[in-house]
Coordinates of C-alpha atoms and ligand atoms in Angstrom, one line a residue:
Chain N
X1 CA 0.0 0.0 0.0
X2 CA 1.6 3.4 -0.9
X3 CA 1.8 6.1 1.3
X4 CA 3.7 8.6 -1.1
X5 CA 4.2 9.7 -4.2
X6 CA 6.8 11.9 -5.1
X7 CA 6.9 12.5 -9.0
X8 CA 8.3 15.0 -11.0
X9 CA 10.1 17.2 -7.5
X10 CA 12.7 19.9 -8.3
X11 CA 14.1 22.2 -6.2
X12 CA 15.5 25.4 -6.7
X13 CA 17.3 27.2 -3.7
X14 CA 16.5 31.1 -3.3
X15 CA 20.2 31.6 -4.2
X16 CA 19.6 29.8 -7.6
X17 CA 21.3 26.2 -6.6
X18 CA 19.3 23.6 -8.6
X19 CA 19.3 20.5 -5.7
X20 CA 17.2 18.3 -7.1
X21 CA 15.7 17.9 -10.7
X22 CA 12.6 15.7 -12.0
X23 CA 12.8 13.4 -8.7
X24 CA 10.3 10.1 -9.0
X25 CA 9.9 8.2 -5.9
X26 CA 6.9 6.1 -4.1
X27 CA 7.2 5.1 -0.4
X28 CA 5.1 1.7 0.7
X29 CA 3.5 1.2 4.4
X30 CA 5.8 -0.6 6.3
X31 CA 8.9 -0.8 4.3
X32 CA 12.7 1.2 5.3
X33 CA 14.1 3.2 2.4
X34 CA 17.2 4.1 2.2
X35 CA 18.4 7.2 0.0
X36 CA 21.5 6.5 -1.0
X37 CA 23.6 9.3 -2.4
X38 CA 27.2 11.1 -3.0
X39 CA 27.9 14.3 -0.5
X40 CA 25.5 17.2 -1.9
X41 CA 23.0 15.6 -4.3
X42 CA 20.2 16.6 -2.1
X43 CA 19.1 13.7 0.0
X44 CA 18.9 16.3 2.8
X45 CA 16.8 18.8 0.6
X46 CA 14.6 16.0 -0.2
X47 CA 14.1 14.9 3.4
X48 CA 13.2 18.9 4.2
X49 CA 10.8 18.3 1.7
X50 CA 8.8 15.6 3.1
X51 CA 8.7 17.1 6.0
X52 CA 7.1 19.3 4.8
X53 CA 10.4 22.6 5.9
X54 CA 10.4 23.4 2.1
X55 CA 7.7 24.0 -0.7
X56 CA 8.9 22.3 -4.0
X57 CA 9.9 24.5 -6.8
X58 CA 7.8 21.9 -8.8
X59 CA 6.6 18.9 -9.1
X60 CA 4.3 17.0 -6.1
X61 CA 4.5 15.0 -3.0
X62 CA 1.0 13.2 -2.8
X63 CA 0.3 11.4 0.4
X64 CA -2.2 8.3 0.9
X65 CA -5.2 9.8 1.9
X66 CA -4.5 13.6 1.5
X67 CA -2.4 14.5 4.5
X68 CA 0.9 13.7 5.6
X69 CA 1.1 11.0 8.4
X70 CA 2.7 11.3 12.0
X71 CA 6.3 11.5 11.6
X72 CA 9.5 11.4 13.6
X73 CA 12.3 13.0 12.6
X74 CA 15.7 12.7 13.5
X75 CA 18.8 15.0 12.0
X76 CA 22.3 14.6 11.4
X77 CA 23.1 16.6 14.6
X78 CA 21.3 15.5 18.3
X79 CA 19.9 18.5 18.3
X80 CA 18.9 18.8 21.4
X81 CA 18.0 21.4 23.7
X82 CA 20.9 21.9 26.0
X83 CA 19.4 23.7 28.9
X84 CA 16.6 20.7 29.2
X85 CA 16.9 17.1 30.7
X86 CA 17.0 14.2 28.9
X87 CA 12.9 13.6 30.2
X88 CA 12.5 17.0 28.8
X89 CA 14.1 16.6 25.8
X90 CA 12.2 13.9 24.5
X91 CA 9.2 15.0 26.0
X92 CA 9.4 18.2 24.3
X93 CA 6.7 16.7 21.0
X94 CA 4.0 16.0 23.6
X95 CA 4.8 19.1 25.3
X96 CA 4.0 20.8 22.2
X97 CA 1.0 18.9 21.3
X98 CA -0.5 19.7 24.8
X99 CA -0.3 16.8 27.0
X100 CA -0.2 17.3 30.2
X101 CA 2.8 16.3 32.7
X102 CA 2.2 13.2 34.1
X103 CA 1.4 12.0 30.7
X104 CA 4.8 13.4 28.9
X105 CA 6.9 11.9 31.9
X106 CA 5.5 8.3 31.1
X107 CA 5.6 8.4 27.5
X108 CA 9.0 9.9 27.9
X109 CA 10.7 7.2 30.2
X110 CA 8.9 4.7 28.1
X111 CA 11.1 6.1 24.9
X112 CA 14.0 6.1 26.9
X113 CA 13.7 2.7 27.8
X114 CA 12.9 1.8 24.5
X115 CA 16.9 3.2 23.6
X116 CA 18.3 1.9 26.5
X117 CA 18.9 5.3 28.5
X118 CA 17.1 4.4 31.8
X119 CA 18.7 6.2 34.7
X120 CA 19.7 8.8 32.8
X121 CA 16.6 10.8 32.7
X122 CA 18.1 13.8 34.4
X123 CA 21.0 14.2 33.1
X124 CA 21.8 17.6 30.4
X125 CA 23.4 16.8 26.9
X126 CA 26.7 18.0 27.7
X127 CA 26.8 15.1 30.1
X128 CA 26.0 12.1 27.7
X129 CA 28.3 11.0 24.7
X130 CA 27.9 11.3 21.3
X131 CA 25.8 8.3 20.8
X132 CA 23.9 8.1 23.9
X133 CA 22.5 12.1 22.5
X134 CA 21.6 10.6 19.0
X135 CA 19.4 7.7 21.1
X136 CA 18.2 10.4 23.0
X137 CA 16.8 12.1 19.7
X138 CA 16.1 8.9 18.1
X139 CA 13.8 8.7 21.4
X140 CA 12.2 11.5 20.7
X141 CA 11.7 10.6 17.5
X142 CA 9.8 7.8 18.8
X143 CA 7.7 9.5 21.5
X144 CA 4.7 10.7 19.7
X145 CA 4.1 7.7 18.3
X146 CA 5.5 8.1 14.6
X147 CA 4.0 6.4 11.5
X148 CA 6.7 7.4 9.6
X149 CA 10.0 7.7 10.6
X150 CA 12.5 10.6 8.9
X151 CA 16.4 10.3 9.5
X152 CA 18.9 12.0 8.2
X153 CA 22.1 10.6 8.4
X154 CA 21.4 10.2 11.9
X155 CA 24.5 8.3 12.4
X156 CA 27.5 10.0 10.3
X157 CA 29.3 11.2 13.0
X158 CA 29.5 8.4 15.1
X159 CA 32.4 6.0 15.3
X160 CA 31.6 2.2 14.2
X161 CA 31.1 0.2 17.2
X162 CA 28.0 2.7 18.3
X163 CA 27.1 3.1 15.1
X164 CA 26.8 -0.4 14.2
X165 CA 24.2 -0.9 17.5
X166 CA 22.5 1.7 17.0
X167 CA 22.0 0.1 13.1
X168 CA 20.5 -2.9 15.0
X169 CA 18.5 -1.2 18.1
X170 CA 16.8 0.9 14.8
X171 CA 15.8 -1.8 12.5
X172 CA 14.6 -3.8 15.9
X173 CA 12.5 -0.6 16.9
X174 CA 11.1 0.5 13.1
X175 CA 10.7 -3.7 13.1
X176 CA 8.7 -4.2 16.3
X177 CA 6.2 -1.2 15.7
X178 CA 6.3 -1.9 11.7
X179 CA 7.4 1.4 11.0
X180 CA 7.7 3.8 7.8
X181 CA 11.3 4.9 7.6
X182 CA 13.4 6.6 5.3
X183 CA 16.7 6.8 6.2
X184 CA 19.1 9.1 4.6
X185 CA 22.8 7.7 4.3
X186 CA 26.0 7.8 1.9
X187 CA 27.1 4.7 3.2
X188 CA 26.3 1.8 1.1
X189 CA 26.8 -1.0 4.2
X190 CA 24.7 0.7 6.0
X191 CA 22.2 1.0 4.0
X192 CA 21.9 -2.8 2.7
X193 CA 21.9 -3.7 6.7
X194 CA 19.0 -1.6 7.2
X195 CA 16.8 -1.4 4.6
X196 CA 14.1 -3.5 2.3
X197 CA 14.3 -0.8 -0.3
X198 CA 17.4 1.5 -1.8
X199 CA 16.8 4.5 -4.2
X200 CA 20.2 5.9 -5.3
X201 CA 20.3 9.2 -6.3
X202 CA 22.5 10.9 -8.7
X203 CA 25.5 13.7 -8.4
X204 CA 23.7 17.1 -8.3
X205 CA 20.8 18.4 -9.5
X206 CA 19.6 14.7 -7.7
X207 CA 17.1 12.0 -8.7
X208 CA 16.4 8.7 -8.2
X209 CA 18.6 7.0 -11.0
X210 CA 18.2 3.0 -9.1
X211 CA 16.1 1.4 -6.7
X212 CA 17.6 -2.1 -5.3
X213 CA 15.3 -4.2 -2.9
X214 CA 17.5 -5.9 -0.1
X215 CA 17.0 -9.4 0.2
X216 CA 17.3 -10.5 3.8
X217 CA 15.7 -14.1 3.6
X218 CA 17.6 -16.9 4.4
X219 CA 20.9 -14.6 5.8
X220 CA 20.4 -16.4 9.3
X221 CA 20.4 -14.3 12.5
X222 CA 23.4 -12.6 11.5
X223 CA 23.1 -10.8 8.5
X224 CA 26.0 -8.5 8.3
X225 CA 28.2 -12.1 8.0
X226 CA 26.2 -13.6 5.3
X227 CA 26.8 -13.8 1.6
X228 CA 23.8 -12.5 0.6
X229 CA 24.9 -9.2 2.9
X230 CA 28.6 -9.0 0.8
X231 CA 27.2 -9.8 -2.8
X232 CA 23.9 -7.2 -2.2
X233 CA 26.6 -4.4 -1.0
X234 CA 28.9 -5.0 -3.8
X235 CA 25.5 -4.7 -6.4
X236 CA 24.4 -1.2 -4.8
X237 CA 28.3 0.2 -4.6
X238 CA 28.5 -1.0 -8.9
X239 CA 24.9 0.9 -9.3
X240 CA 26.3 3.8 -7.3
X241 CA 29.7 4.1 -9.4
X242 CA 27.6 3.7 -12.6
X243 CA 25.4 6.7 -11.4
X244 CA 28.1 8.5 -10.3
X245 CA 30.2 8.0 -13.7
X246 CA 27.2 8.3 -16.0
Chain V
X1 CA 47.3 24.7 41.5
X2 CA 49.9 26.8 42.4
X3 CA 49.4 28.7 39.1
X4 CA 45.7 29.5 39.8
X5 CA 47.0 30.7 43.2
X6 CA 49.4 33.2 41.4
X7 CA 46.8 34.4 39.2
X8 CA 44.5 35.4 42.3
X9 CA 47.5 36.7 44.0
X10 CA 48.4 39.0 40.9
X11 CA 46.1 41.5 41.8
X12 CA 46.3 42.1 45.0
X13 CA 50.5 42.1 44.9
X14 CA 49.8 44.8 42.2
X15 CA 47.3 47.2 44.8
X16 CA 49.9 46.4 48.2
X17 CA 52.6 47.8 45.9
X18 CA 50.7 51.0 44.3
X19 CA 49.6 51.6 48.0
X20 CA 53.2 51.1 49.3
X21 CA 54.2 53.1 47.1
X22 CA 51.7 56.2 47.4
X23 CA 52.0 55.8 51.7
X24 CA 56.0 56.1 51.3
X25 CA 55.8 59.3 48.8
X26 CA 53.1 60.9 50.9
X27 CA 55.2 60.8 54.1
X28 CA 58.9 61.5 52.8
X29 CA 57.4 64.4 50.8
X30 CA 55.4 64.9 54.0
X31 CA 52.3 65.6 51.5
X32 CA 49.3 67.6 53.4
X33 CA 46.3 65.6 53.6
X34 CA 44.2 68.1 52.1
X35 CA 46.6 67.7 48.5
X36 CA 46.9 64.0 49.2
X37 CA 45.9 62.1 51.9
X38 CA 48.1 58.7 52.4
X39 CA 46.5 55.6 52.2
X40 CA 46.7 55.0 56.1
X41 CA 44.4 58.1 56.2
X42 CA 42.5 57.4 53.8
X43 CA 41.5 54.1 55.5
X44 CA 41.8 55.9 59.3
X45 CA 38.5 58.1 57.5
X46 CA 36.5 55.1 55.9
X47 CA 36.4 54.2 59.8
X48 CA 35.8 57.6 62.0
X49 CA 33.1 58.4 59.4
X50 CA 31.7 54.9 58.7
X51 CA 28.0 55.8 60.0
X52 CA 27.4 58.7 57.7
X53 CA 29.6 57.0 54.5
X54 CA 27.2 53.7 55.1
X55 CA 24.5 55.2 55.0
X56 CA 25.0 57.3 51.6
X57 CA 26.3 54.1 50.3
X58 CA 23.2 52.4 51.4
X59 CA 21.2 54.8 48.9
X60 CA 23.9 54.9 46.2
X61 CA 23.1 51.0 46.4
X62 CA 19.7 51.3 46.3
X63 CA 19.4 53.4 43.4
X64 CA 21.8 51.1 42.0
X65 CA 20.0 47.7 42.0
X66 CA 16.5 49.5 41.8
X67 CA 18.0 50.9 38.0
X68 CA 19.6 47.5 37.3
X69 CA 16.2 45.4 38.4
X70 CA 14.3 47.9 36.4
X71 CA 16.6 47.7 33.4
X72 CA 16.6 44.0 33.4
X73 CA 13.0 44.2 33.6
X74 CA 12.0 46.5 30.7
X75 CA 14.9 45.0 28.3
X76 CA 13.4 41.6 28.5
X77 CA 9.8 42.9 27.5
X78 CA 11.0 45.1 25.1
X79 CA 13.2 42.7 23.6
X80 CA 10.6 39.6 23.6
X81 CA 8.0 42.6 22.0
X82 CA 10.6 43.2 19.1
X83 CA 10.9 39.8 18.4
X84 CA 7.0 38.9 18.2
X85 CA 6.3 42.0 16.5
X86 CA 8.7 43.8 13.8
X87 CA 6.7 46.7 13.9
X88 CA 7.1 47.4 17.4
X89 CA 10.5 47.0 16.9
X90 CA 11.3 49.3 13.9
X91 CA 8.9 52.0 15.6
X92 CA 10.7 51.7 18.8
X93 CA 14.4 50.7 18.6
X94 CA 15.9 53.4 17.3
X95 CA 14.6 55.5 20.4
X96 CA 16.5 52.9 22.5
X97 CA 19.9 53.8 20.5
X98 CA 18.8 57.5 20.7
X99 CA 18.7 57.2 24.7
X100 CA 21.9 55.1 24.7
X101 CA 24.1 57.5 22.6
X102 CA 22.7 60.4 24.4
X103 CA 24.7 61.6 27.5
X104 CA 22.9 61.0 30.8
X105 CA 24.8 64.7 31.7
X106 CA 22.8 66.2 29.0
X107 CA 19.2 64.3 29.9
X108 CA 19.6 64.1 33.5
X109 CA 18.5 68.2 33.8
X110 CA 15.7 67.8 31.9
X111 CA 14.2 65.0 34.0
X112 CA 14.9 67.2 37.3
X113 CA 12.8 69.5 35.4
X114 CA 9.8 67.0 34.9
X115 CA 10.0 63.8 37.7
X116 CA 9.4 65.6 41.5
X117 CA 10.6 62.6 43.4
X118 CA 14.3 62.7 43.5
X119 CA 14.5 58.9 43.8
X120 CA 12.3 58.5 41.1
X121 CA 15.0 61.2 39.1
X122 CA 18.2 59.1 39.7
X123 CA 16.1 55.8 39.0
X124 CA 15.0 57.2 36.0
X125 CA 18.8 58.4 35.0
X126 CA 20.7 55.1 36.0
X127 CA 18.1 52.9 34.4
X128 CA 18.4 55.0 31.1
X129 CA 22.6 54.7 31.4
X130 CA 22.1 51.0 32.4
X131 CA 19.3 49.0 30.2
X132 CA 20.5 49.3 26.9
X133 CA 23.7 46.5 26.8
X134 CA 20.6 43.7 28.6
X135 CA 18.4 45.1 25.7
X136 CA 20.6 44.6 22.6
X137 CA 22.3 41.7 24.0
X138 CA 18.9 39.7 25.0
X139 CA 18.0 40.8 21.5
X140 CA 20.8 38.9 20.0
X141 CA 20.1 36.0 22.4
X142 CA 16.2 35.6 21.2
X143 CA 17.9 35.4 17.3
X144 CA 20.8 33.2 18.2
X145 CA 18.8 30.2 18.1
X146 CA 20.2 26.4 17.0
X147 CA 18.1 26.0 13.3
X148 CA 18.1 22.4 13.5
X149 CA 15.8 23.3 16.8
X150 CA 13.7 25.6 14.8
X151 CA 13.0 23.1 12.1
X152 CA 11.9 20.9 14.5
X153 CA 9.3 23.0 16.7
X154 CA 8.0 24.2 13.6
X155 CA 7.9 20.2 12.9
X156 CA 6.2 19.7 16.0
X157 CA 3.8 22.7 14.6
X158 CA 4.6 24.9 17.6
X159 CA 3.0 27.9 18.3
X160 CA 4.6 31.6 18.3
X161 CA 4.6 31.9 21.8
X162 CA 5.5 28.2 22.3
X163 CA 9.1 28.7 20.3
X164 CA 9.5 31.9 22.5
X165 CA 8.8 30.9 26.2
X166 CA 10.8 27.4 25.1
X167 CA 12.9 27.5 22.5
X168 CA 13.7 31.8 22.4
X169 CA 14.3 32.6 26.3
X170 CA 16.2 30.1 27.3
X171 CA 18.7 29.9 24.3
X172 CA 18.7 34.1 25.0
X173 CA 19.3 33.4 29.0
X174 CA 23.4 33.1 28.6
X175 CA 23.4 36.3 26.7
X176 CA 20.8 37.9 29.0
X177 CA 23.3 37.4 32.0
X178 CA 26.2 38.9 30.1
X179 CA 24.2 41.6 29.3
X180 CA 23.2 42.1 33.1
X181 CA 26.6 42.0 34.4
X182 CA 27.7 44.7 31.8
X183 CA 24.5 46.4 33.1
X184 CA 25.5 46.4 36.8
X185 CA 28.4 48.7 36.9
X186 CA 26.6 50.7 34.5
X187 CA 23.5 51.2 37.2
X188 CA 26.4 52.1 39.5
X189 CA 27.7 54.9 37.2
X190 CA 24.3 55.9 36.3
X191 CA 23.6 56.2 40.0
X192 CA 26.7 58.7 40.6
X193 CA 26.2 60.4 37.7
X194 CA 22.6 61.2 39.0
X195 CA 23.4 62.4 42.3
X196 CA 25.9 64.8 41.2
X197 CA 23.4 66.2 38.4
X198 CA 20.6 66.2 41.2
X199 CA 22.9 67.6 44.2
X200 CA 22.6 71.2 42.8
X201 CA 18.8 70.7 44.0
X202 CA 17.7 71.0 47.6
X203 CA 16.3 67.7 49.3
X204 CA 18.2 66.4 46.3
X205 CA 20.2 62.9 47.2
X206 CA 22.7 62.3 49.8
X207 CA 24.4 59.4 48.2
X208 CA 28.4 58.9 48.2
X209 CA 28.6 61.4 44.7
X210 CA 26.8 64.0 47.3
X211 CA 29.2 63.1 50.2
X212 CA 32.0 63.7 47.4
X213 CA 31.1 67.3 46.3
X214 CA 30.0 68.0 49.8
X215 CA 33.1 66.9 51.4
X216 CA 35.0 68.8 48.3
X217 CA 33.4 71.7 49.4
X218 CA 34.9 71.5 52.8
X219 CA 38.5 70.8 51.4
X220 CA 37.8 67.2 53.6
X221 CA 40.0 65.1 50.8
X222 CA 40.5 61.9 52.8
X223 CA 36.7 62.0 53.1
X224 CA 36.6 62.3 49.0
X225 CA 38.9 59.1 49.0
X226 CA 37.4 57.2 51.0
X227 CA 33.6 57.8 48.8
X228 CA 36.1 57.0 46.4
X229 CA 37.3 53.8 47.4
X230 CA 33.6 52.6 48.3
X231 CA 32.3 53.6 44.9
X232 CA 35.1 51.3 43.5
X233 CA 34.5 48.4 46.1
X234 CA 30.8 48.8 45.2
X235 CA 31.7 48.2 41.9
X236 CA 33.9 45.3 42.0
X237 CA 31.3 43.5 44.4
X238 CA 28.7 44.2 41.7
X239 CA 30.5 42.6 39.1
X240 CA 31.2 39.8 41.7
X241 CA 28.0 39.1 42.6
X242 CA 26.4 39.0 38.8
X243 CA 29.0 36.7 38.2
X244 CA 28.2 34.4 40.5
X245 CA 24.8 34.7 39.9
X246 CA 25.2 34.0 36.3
X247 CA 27.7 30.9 37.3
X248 CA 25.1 29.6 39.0
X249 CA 22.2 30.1 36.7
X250 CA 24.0 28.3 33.8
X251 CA 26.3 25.7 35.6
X252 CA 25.0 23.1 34.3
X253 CA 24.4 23.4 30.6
X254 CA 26.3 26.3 29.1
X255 CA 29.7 26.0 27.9
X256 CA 31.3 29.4 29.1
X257 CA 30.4 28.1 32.4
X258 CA 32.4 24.7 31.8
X259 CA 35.0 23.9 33.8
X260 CA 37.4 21.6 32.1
Ligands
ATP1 N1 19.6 26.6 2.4 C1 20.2 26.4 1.2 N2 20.4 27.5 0.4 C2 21.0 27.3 -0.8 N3 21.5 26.1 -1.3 C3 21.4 25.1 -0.5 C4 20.7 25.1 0.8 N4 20.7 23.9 1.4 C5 21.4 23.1 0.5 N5 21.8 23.8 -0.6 C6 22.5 23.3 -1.8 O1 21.7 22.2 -2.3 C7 22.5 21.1 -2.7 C8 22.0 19.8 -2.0 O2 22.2 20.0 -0.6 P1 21.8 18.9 0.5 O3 22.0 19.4 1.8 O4 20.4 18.4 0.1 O5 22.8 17.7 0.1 P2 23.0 16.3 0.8 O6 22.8 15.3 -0.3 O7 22.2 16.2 2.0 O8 24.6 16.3 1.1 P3 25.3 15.7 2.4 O9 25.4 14.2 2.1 O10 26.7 16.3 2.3 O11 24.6 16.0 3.6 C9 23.9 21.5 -2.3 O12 24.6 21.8 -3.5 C10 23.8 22.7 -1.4 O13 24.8 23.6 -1.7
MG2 MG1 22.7 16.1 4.1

């Protein structure tokens, strides 16, 4: 079942940068995209898009049903407010939908449990690491109860070993609660561990020039060791060097 | 640790020497008080006089922090009114500069002229010297705000007043505080400035700028030292105090406050 439809999207920036140029792409219910790209091809202009932070030069984003779903979104940086609590933090999209206190507070700590940050409720940002601030926005992400999930390189400037767990405590989250996701990444591992669906998108002016599904089946309960895993990675690094050199 | 130690030291070896220095010239050049008074003097009045010098510094003081609470009052309003409303802004701000580039000397007759209440006069002259560095600096502080956390209360389709009282105010608190502390000596100034405008007026005030000229009057120059000296002290502790204050206030999050 589809819940977008992007077709025909350009892009033009106020200062006359063309970021992205006749951009086809349709998002299914339930599956995690990946937008696979070189460094400025737009896969964060597109993102901005869906989210609805820029108006399309031209061209349409049509959403099942009219209107866009609940999202979560999660950028490149924590971004989080560093005067706030960790509770307060993640709390902060129920806060400004309304809800009362008692209410934020338990949704919160349930969000934080779901990243594995209990007992750390009260601490600020400056006290947490790099990749225990990402969960904290990835939990905030999570706390109003997304359809669809939005990342944005959410990972880039991690080192490997957290980066690599936080791959897996993602797809077991957007998994469990069959999640939307798109998932915005120049890393071409990363994106055959995570998702069902790749679109790779060009040098700029961007569009979609391939979209490879990921065949997890039979890769056993380790996926990153598997065959499949290797041969799938080398097929979307070839597509991406064809793109790149066409 | 022993280098911290020499950095508070610094300082105070610099004042023992000036002071050494001044006592030694003033009593080989056997100096009259009433030219120079020596230091020893100076501190021999700050004691004989202490009940009448406390109790002018009491309302140089409270002039003082009623101009700095006022200023810090009025900037934040005015500021969070410029940034909901440009048109408030445009129509007002440049009447803010207008009172900031304009000497309080040259104003401060004018409002003997109009305000009755000679509290009310040196309020009214140290908040005008004082609020203007709280103003432009919360100013700055309501625009200085992280983009990625506009993006997403505009995500989370928050409301104008929403993105100011949580998102606006507290990024703007860090510069607020600097402003304030620049503010506090400036209320002090303002507050000297005002009495010895207003002290050509009977009744007028009878802070330390009044115990100056009235003790100048009288050729009593320890006495003008000693004013002097607590002006300066005054100072210092103000500074001190909004330091601390700001310190506290943004221990735990801010990074100027970080200790490393
Ligand atoms: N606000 C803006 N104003 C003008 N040009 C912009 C703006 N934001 C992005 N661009 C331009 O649009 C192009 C695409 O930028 P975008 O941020 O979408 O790239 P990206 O694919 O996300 O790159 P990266 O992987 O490095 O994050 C770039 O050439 C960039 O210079
Ligand atoms: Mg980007």
């Amino acid at each position: 079942m589809s819940l977008l439809r992007i077709a025909g999207l350009s892009h033009r920036f106020a200062g006359g940068t063309l970021a992205l140029d006749g951009l086809n792409l349709g998002l299914e219910r339930g599956e995690f995209l990946s937008v696979l790209g070189p460094s400025g091809c737009g896969k964060s202009t597109l993102l901005r898009l869906i989210m609805g932070l820029e108006t399309p030069t031209t061209g349409a984003l049509a959403w099942a049903g009219g209107v866009p779903p609940r999202f979560g979104v999660v950028f490149q940086e924590p971004t989080l407010m560093p005067w706030a609590d960790v509770i307060d933090n993640v709390a902060l999209p129920l806060r400004l939908a309304g809800a009362g206190r008692a209410a934020r507070e338990a949704a919160a700590r349930e969000a934080i449990d779901l990243v594995g940050l209990s007992g750390f409720e009260r601490a600020v940002p400056r006290e947490l690491s790099g990749g225990m601030r990402m969960r904290v926005s990835i939990a905030r992400a999570f706390v109003g109860n997304p359809e669809l999930l939005l990342l944005d390189e959410p990972f880039a400037a991690l080192d490997e070993i957290t980066r690599l767990r936080l791959d897996d405590e993602l797809r077991a989250l957007a998994t469990a609660r069959g999640l939307t996701v798109v998932f915005v990444t120049h890393s071409v591992f990363e994106s055959v561990y995570l998702s069902t669906r790749i679109a790779v998108m060009t040098p700029r002016p961007g569009h979609v020039a391939a979209e490879i599904t990921v065949e997890r089946a039979g890769a056993g309960a380790d996926f990153r060791a598997s065959a499949g895993y290797a041969r799938q990675c080398g097929v979307v690094s070839d597509r991406l060097a064809e793109v790149m050199a066409a | 640790m022993s280098g911290r130690m020499i950095g508070r030291a610094a300082p105070l070896v610099v004042a023992l020497a000036v002071l050494a220095g001044w006592e030694a010239l003033v009593t080989l050049r056997e100096i009259p008080s009433y030219i120079l008074p020596a230091p020893s003097r100076i501190a021999a009045t700050l004691w004989s006089d202490r009940t009448i010098l406390l109790a002018s510094l009491l309302v140089t003081l409270k002039t003082t922090f009623a101009a700095l609470a006022t200023s810090a009052v009025t900037s934040l309003v005015l500021a969070i009114l410029f940034r909901q409303s440009r048109w408030v802004e445009r129509s007002l701000y440049p009447y803010a500069v207008i009172l900031q580039v304009t000497p309080i000397v040259a104003i401060a007759p004018l409002i003997l002229i109009y305000v009755e209440d000679p509290f009310a006069v040196m309020l009214v002259c140290a908040t005008i010297v004082a609020f203007f560095p709280i103003l432009s600096n919360t100013m700055l502080g309501l625009r200085s705000v992280d983009p990625g956390l506009e993006d997403l209360f505009r995500l989370q389709g928050a409301g104008r007043w929403q993105v100011m009282w949580l998102l606006r105010l507290p990024s703007a608190l860090p510069y607020f505080l600097g402003g304030l502390r620049i503010a506090g000596g400036l209320a002090l100034i303002g507050a000297v400035v005002a009495e010895f405008v207003s002290s050509t007026t009977a009744g007028g005030a009878t802070g330390l700028a009044w115990r100056i000229i009235e003790a100048g009057q009288r050729l009593n120059v320890p006495r003008m030292f000693a004013a002097l000296a607590l002006i300066a002290a005054s100072g210092i502790a103000i500074f001190a105090l909004l330091t601390a204050i700001s310190q506290f206030v943004l221990r735990r999050w801010h990074d100027s406050e970080r200790k490393d």
